[in-house]
Coordinates of C-alpha atoms (C1' of nucleotides) in Angstrom, one line a residue:
Chain S
M27 CA -3.2 2.2 -2.4
L28 CA -4.4 0.3 0.7
R29 CA -4.1 -2.9 -1.2
L30 CA -3.7 -6.3 0.3
S31 CA -0.8 -8.4 -1.0
K32 CA -1.8 -11.2 -3.3
L33 CA -0.1 -13.6 -1.0
A34 CA -2.5 -12.7 1.8
D35 CA -5.4 -13.2 -0.6
Y36 CA -4.1 -16.6 -1.7
A37 CA -3.5 -17.6 1.9
T38 CA -7.2 -16.8 2.7
V39 CA -8.3 -18.9 -0.3
L40 CA -6.0 -21.8 0.7
L41 CA -7.1 -21.8 4.3
V42 CA -10.8 -21.7 3.5
H43 CA -10.1 -24.6 1.2
L44 CA -8.2 -26.5 3.8
G45 CA -11.0 -26.0 6.3
R46 CA -13.3 -27.9 4.1
H47 CA -10.9 -30.6 3.3
E48 CA -11.0 -34.0 4.8
G49 CA -7.7 -35.1 6.3
L50 CA -4.5 -33.9 4.9
A51 CA -4.0 -32.1 1.7
T52 CA -0.6 -31.8 -0.1
A53 CA 0.6 -28.5 -1.5
A54 CA 0.4 -29.9 -5.0
A55 CA -3.2 -30.9 -4.6
L56 CA -4.1 -27.5 -3.2
A57 CA -2.5 -25.8 -6.1
V58 CA -4.6 -27.8 -8.5
E59 CA -7.8 -27.3 -6.6
T60 CA -7.4 -23.5 -6.0
G61 CA -5.6 -22.5 -9.2
V62 CA -2.7 -20.9 -7.3
P63 CA 0.7 -21.7 -8.7
E64 CA 2.3 -24.6 -6.9
P65 CA 5.5 -23.1 -5.8
T66 CA 3.6 -20.2 -4.3
V67 CA 1.3 -22.6 -2.5
A68 CA 4.3 -24.4 -1.0
K69 CA 5.9 -21.2 0.1
L70 CA 2.7 -19.9 1.6
L71 CA 1.9 -23.1 3.5
K72 CA 5.4 -23.2 5.0
G73 CA 4.9 -19.8 6.4
L74 CA 1.4 -20.5 7.6
A75 CA 2.7 -23.7 9.3
S76 CA 5.4 -21.8 11.2
S77 CA 2.8 -19.2 12.2
G78 CA 0.7 -22.0 13.6
L79 CA -2.3 -21.5 11.4
V80 CA -1.9 -24.9 9.7
L81 CA -0.3 -28.2 10.9
S82 CA 2.0 -30.1 8.6
H83 CA 3.0 -33.7 8.3
R84 CA 6.0 -34.7 6.4
G85 CA 6.8 -37.8 4.4
A86 CA 4.8 -39.9 2.1
R87 CA 1.1 -39.3 2.5
G88 CA 1.9 -36.2 4.4
G89 CA 0.3 -32.8 3.8
Y90 CA -1.3 -29.9 5.6
R91 CA -4.5 -29.4 7.6
L92 CA -6.0 -26.4 9.3
A93 CA -4.8 -26.0 12.9
G94 CA -8.0 -24.7 14.2
E95 CA -11.5 -24.0 13.0
L96 CA -12.6 -21.6 10.3
E97 CA -14.8 -19.8 12.8
K98 CA -11.8 -19.1 15.1
V99 CA -9.4 -17.7 12.5
T100 CA -9.8 -14.0 11.7
V101 CA -8.8 -12.4 8.5
A102 CA -6.6 -10.1 10.5
A103 CA -4.7 -13.2 11.7
V104 CA -4.2 -14.5 8.2
I105 CA -2.9 -11.1 6.9
A106 CA -0.6 -10.8 9.9
A107 CA 0.8 -14.3 9.4
V108 CA 1.6 -13.6 5.7
D109 CA 2.5 -10.0 5.6
G110 CA 3.5 -9.2 9.2
P111 CA 1.8 -6.8 11.5
I112 CA -0.9 -4.7 9.9
A113 CA 0.3 -1.2 9.6
I114 CA -1.2 1.1 7.0
T115 CA 1.7 3.6 7.3
A116 CA 5.3 3.4 8.4
C117 CA 4.3 5.5 11.4
C118 CA 2.0 2.7 12.7
D119 CA 4.5 -0.2 12.9
G120 CA 6.5 0.9 15.9
R121 CA 9.4 2.6 14.2
E122 CA 9.6 6.3 14.5
C123 CA 8.6 8.5 11.7
E124 CA 11.4 10.8 10.8
H125 CA 9.1 13.6 9.9
S126 CA 7.1 13.4 13.1
S127 CA 8.2 16.9 14.2
L128 CA 6.7 18.4 11.0
C129 CA 3.9 16.3 9.8
G130 CA 1.4 17.5 12.4
L131 CA -0.5 14.2 12.6
S132 CA 1.1 12.9 15.8
G133 CA 0.0 9.4 15.6
Q134 CA -3.5 9.8 14.2
W135 CA -2.8 7.1 11.7
D136 CA -2.7 4.7 14.6
V137 CA -6.3 5.4 15.2
V138 CA -7.2 4.7 11.6
N139 CA -5.1 1.6 11.8
D140 CA -6.8 0.3 14.9
A141 CA -10.2 0.9 13.4
I142 CA -9.3 -1.2 10.3
L143 CA -7.7 -3.8 12.5
S144 CA -10.8 -4.3 14.6
T145 CA -12.8 -4.5 11.4
L146 CA -10.5 -7.3 10.2
N147 CA -10.6 -9.0 13.5
S148 CA -14.4 -9.2 13.3
I149 CA -14.4 -11.2 10.2
T150 CA -13.5 -14.9 10.3
L151 CA -12.5 -17.4 7.6
A152 CA -15.9 -19.0 8.0
D153 CA -17.4 -15.6 7.0
M154 CA -15.1 -15.5 4.0
G155 CA -16.1 -18.9 2.9
R156 CA -19.8 -18.3 3.2
H157 CA -21.5 -18.2 -0.2
A158 CA -23.4 -15.1 0.4
E159 CA -26.9 -15.1 -0.9
R160 CA -27.2 -11.4 -1.7
L161 CA -24.1 -9.3 -1.4
P162 CA -24.1 -5.6 -1.3
R163 CA -21.9 -5.4 -4.3
R164 CA -21.1 -1.8 -3.9
G165 CA -21.0 -0.3 -0.5
P166 CA -22.0 3.2 0.6
A167 CA -20.2 5.6 -1.6
L168 CA -20.1 8.3 1.0
A169 CA -21.1 7.6 4.6
P170 CA -21.7 10.6 6.9
A171 CA -18.6 11.6 8.7
A172 CA -18.6 10.8 12.3
T173 CA -15.9 11.2 15.0
V174 CA -12.8 9.1 15.4
G175 CA -14.0 7.7 18.6
A176 CA -16.3 5.3 16.8
E177 CA -13.8 2.6 16.5
S178 CA -16.1 -0.4 16.5
P179 CA -17.6 -0.5 13.1
S180 CA -20.6 -2.7 13.3
V181 CA -19.7 -4.8 10.4
T182 CA -20.4 -8.1 12.0
E183 CA -23.9 -8.2 11.0
A184 CA -23.1 -7.2 7.5
V185 CA -21.1 -10.4 7.2
S186 CA -23.0 -12.9 9.1
Chain G
M9 CA 0.5 -5.7 3.1
L10 CA -2.5 -3.5 3.5
R11 CA -0.3 -0.5 3.4
L12 CA -1.3 3.0 2.4
S13 CA 0.8 4.7 -0.3
K14 CA 3.2 7.3 0.9
L15 CA 1.6 9.7 -1.4
A16 CA -1.7 9.3 0.3
D17 CA 0.0 9.8 3.6
Y18 CA 1.8 12.9 2.4
A19 CA -1.4 14.3 0.9
T20 CA -3.1 14.0 4.3
V21 CA -0.3 15.8 6.0
L22 CA -0.4 18.6 3.3
L23 CA -4.2 19.0 3.5
V24 CA -4.3 19.2 7.3
H25 CA -1.5 21.8 7.0
L26 CA -3.3 23.7 4.4
G27 CA -6.5 23.7 6.5
R28 CA -4.7 25.6 9.2
H29 CA -3.0 28.0 6.8
E30 CA -4.0 31.6 6.4
G31 CA -4.6 32.5 2.7
L32 CA -2.6 30.8 0.0
A33 CA 0.4 28.6 0.4
T34 CA 2.8 27.8 -2.3
A35 CA 4.0 24.3 -3.0
A36 CA 7.5 25.3 -2.1
A37 CA 6.5 26.7 1.2
L38 CA 4.5 23.6 2.1
A39 CA 7.4 21.5 1.2
V40 CA 9.6 23.4 3.7
E41 CA 6.9 23.4 6.4
T42 CA 6.0 19.7 6.2
G43 CA 9.3 18.2 5.2
V44 CA 8.0 16.5 2.1
P45 CA 10.3 16.9 -0.9
E46 CA 9.2 19.8 -3.0
P47 CA 8.7 18.0 -6.4
T48 CA 6.5 15.6 -4.6
V49 CA 4.5 18.3 -3.0
A50 CA 4.0 20.0 -6.4
K51 CA 2.9 16.7 -8.0
L52 CA 0.5 15.9 -5.2
L53 CA -1.1 19.3 -5.1
K54 CA -1.7 19.3 -8.8
G55 CA -3.6 16.1 -8.4
L56 CA -5.5 17.3 -5.4
A57 CA -6.4 20.4 -7.3
S58 CA -7.9 18.5 -10.2
S59 CA -9.7 16.3 -7.8
G60 CA -11.3 19.4 -6.3
L61 CA -9.9 19.0 -2.8
V62 CA -7.8 22.2 -3.1
L63 CA -8.1 25.3 -5.1
S64 CA -5.2 26.8 -6.9
H65 CA -4.2 30.3 -7.9
R66 CA -1.5 30.8 -10.5
G67 CA 1.0 33.6 -11.0
A68 CA 3.0 35.6 -8.6
R69 CA 1.6 35.4 -5.1
G70 CA -0.4 32.4 -6.2
G71 CA -0.6 29.2 -4.3
Y72 CA -3.1 26.7 -2.9
R73 CA -5.8 26.6 -0.3
L74 CA -8.2 24.0 0.9
A75 CA -11.4 23.9 -1.1
G76 CA -13.6 22.9 1.8
E77 CA -13.3 22.5 5.5
L78 CA -11.2 20.0 7.4
E79 CA -14.4 18.6 9.0
K80 CA -15.9 17.9 5.7
V81 CA -13.1 16.0 4.0
T82 CA -12.8 12.3 4.9
V83 CA -9.7 10.2 4.8
A84 CA -11.3 8.0 2.3
A85 CA -11.8 10.9 0.0
V86 CA -8.1 11.8 0.2
I87 CA -7.0 8.3 -0.5
A88 CA -9.3 8.0 -3.4
A89 CA -8.1 11.3 -4.8
V90 CA -4.5 10.2 -4.7
D91 CA -4.6 6.5 -5.3
G92 CA -7.9 5.9 -7.0
P93 CA -10.8 3.9 -5.7
I94 CA -10.1 1.9 -2.6
A95 CA -9.9 -1.7 -3.4
I96 CA -8.0 -4.1 -1.1
T97 CA -7.9 -6.8 -3.7
A98 CA -8.1 -7.0 -7.5
C99 CA -11.5 -8.7 -7.0
C100 CA -12.9 -5.6 -5.4
D101 CA -12.3 -3.0 -8.1
G102 CA -14.9 -4.0 -10.6
R103 CA -12.9 -6.2 -12.9
E104 CA -13.7 -9.9 -12.7
C105 CA -11.3 -12.2 -10.9
E106 CA -10.0 -14.8 -13.3
H107 CA -9.8 -17.4 -10.5
S108 CA -13.3 -16.8 -9.3
S109 CA -14.4 -20.3 -10.3
L110 CA -11.8 -21.9 -8.0
C111 CA -11.1 -19.5 -5.2
G112 CA -14.3 -20.3 -3.3
L113 CA -14.6 -16.8 -1.9
S114 CA -17.3 -15.4 -4.2
G115 CA -16.8 -11.8 -3.6
Q116 CA -16.4 -11.8 0.2
W117 CA -13.5 -9.4 -0.1
D118 CA -16.0 -6.9 -1.2
V119 CA -17.6 -7.1 2.2
V120 CA -14.3 -6.5 3.9
N121 CA -13.5 -3.7 1.5
D122 CA -16.8 -2.0 2.3
A123 CA -16.2 -2.3 6.0
I124 CA -12.8 -0.6 5.7
L125 CA -14.3 2.0 3.4
S126 CA -17.0 3.0 5.8
T127 CA -14.4 3.2 8.5
L128 CA -12.3 5.5 6.4
N129 CA -15.3 7.5 5.5
S130 CA -16.0 8.1 9.2
I131 CA -12.7 9.8 9.8
T132 CA -12.2 13.4 8.7
L133 CA -9.1 15.5 8.3
A134 CA -10.1 17.4 11.3
D135 CA -9.9 14.2 13.2
M136 CA -6.4 13.6 11.8
G137 CA -5.2 16.9 12.9
R138 CA -6.4 16.7 16.4
H139 CA -3.8 16.6 19.2
A140 CA -1.4 18.5 17.1
E141 CA -2.0 22.1 18.2
R142 CA 1.6 22.8 18.9
L143 CA 2.9 23.6 15.5
P144 CA 6.0 25.7 14.8
R145 CA 4.5 29.0 14.0
R146 CA 5.9 30.5 10.9
G147 CA 5.3 33.4 8.6
P148 CA 3.3 32.3 5.6
A149 CA 5.2 32.0 2.3
L150 CA 8.5 32.9 4.0
A151 CA 10.0 29.9 5.7
P152 CA 13.8 29.9 6.1
A153 CA 15.1 26.4 5.3
A154 CA 17.6 26.6 8.0
T155 CA 15.2 25.9 10.8
V156 CA 13.8 22.8 9.2
G157 CA 16.3 20.2 10.2
A158 CA 17.1 21.8 13.5
E159 CA 14.4 20.6 15.8
S160 CA 13.6 17.0 16.7
P161 CA 12.3 17.3 20.2
S162 CA 10.1 14.6 21.7
V163 CA 10.4 11.7 19.4
T164 CA 8.9 9.2 21.7
E165 CA 5.5 10.6 22.3
A166 CA 4.0 10.2 18.8
V167 CA 4.1 6.4 19.2
S168 CA 1.2 6.5 21.6
Chain W
dT2 C1' 16.1 -48.3 1.0
dA3 C1' 13.4 -45.6 -2.0
dA4 C1' 9.7 -42.6 -2.7
dT5 C1' 7.2 -38.9 -1.0
dT6 C1' 6.5 -34.6 1.1
dC7 C1' 7.6 -30.6 3.9
dA8 C1' 11.5 -27.1 5.6
dA9 C1' 14.4 -23.4 4.7
dG10 C1' 16.2 -20.0 2.2
dA11 C1' 18.6 -18.0 -1.7
dC12 C1' 17.7 -16.2 -6.1
dT13 C1' 15.4 -13.9 -10.2
dT14 C1' 11.9 -11.3 -12.2
dG15 C1' 8.3 -7.9 -12.9
dT16 C1' 5.4 -4.4 -11.3
dT17 C1' 4.6 -0.1 -9.6
dA18 C1' 5.2 3.3 -6.3
dA19 C1' 8.0 7.2 -5.7
dG20 C1' 10.5 10.8 -7.2
dT21 C1' 12.5 14.1 -10.9
dC22 C1' 12.5 17.1 -14.6
dC23 C1' 11.0 19.8 -18.6
dT24 C1' 8.0 22.8 -21.2
dG25 C1' 4.2 25.7 -21.2
dA26 C1' 0.3 28.7 -19.4
dT27 C1' -1.4 32.1 -16.1
dT28 C1' -1.2 35.9 -13.0
dT29 C1' 1.0 39.7 -10.6
dA30 C1' 4.2 43.5 -10.1
dT31 C1' 7.2 47.0 -12.0
Chain B
dA16 C1' 5.5 45.5 -22.0
dT17 C1' 8.4 42.9 -19.6
dA18 C1' 9.9 40.1 -16.0
dA19 C1' 9.2 37.2 -12.2
dA20 C1' 6.5 34.0 -9.8
dT21 C1' 3.7 30.1 -9.7
dC22 C1' 0.8 26.4 -11.2
dA23 C1' -0.5 22.7 -15.2
dG24 C1' 0.5 18.7 -17.5
dG25 C1' 3.0 15.0 -18.6
dA26 C1' 7.1 12.2 -19.7
dC27 C1' 10.8 10.1 -17.7
dT28 C1' 14.0 7.6 -14.3
dT29 C1' 14.8 5.2 -10.2
dA30 C1' 14.2 2.2 -6.5
dA31 C1' 11.8 -0.8 -3.7
dC32 C1' 9.4 -4.8 -3.0
dA33 C1' 6.0 -8.2 -4.0
dA34 C1' 5.8 -12.3 -6.5
dG35 C1' 7.4 -16.2 -8.2
dT36 C1' 11.1 -19.9 -8.9
dC37 C1' 14.6 -23.1 -7.7
dT38 C1' 17.9 -25.9 -5.0
dT39 C1' 19.2 -28.5 -1.2
dG40 C1' 18.2 -30.9 2.9
dA41 C1' 15.3 -33.3 6.5
dA42 C1' 11.5 -36.2 8.0
dT43 C1' 8.2 -39.8 7.3
dT44 C1' 6.1 -43.8 5.3
dA45 C1' 5.9 -48.0 2.7

DNA sequence: TAATTCAAGACTTGTTAAGTCCTGATTTAT
DNA sequence: ATAAATCAGGACTTAACAAGTCTTGAATTA
């Protein structure tokens, strides 16, 4: 269904929130402020810490803070940290497809995957946190079909 | 995990296959030729027929054929036909997000979703079938199952 | 020393994709 | 007419995995 995991969604929310936070924020506080269940917040932040996206401090008055800047963290990085490498099909994530001899697609999903990946790499958490003035609520229902070679979708100006 | 459903993957394989097929192809024949389990093929084709992507013919010597041309069908259309509207998060598919007051993202996933959508709209089934000219040539509607599991030649090259 | 907070991972639960099967309708061939 | 082939439609079962919870332990601070 090409759906993002809820965890990745939550992580994005948490990171944007953290990026606006002064000093350290505890998992419990973030849970309250974002509405995400606390155990889930704790679980997510632990993962994000070991991925290097956030820094943690233990003990009393400890907590988390963003490791870098919102402008430097891409959505692709967040998704990869939470869900592992972005791979829209099993054929894309390195392992061999057992039907490869029959399917007749010979790795074309990789092209699609790369196109999506570069799209996600062009959007930062700063973009995600921007309160857009006027959002194109519904995108183009049917864009003219071009060739595969166009793998740099100019989405950057749509966001910024 | 931003993963495509297997059904959408299968559907793409089937449609590309159909696009190269002379005349009608039965669900059973397609199952043999593509390696996708037959009940699944049948289920998929029924759905694709009611979506208008394939045309069906009942009765003896019936079968399916592609409704249009490979160049005219986008990957986005196939995914939408199999899985419904493309929406990477629950916030994207029309319904209102119950956390919208807290999450601080105010619909930015829509922007990401639209970017991905336009990427998928720019890739056609013809693109997906490229680089796959070498297909096992078989007589239509008469594929001996014995030859299916036999060949598994160059497994390493599809990774590229 | 006690309180706070993160670290790590096992465990349970719920959802849904994936796959199967049955019954009926339509078309063709004999 | 009759039989065989094939799709149509939908109900059903299974299995995988995301999502969420809990428990124990380690680090830090007051």
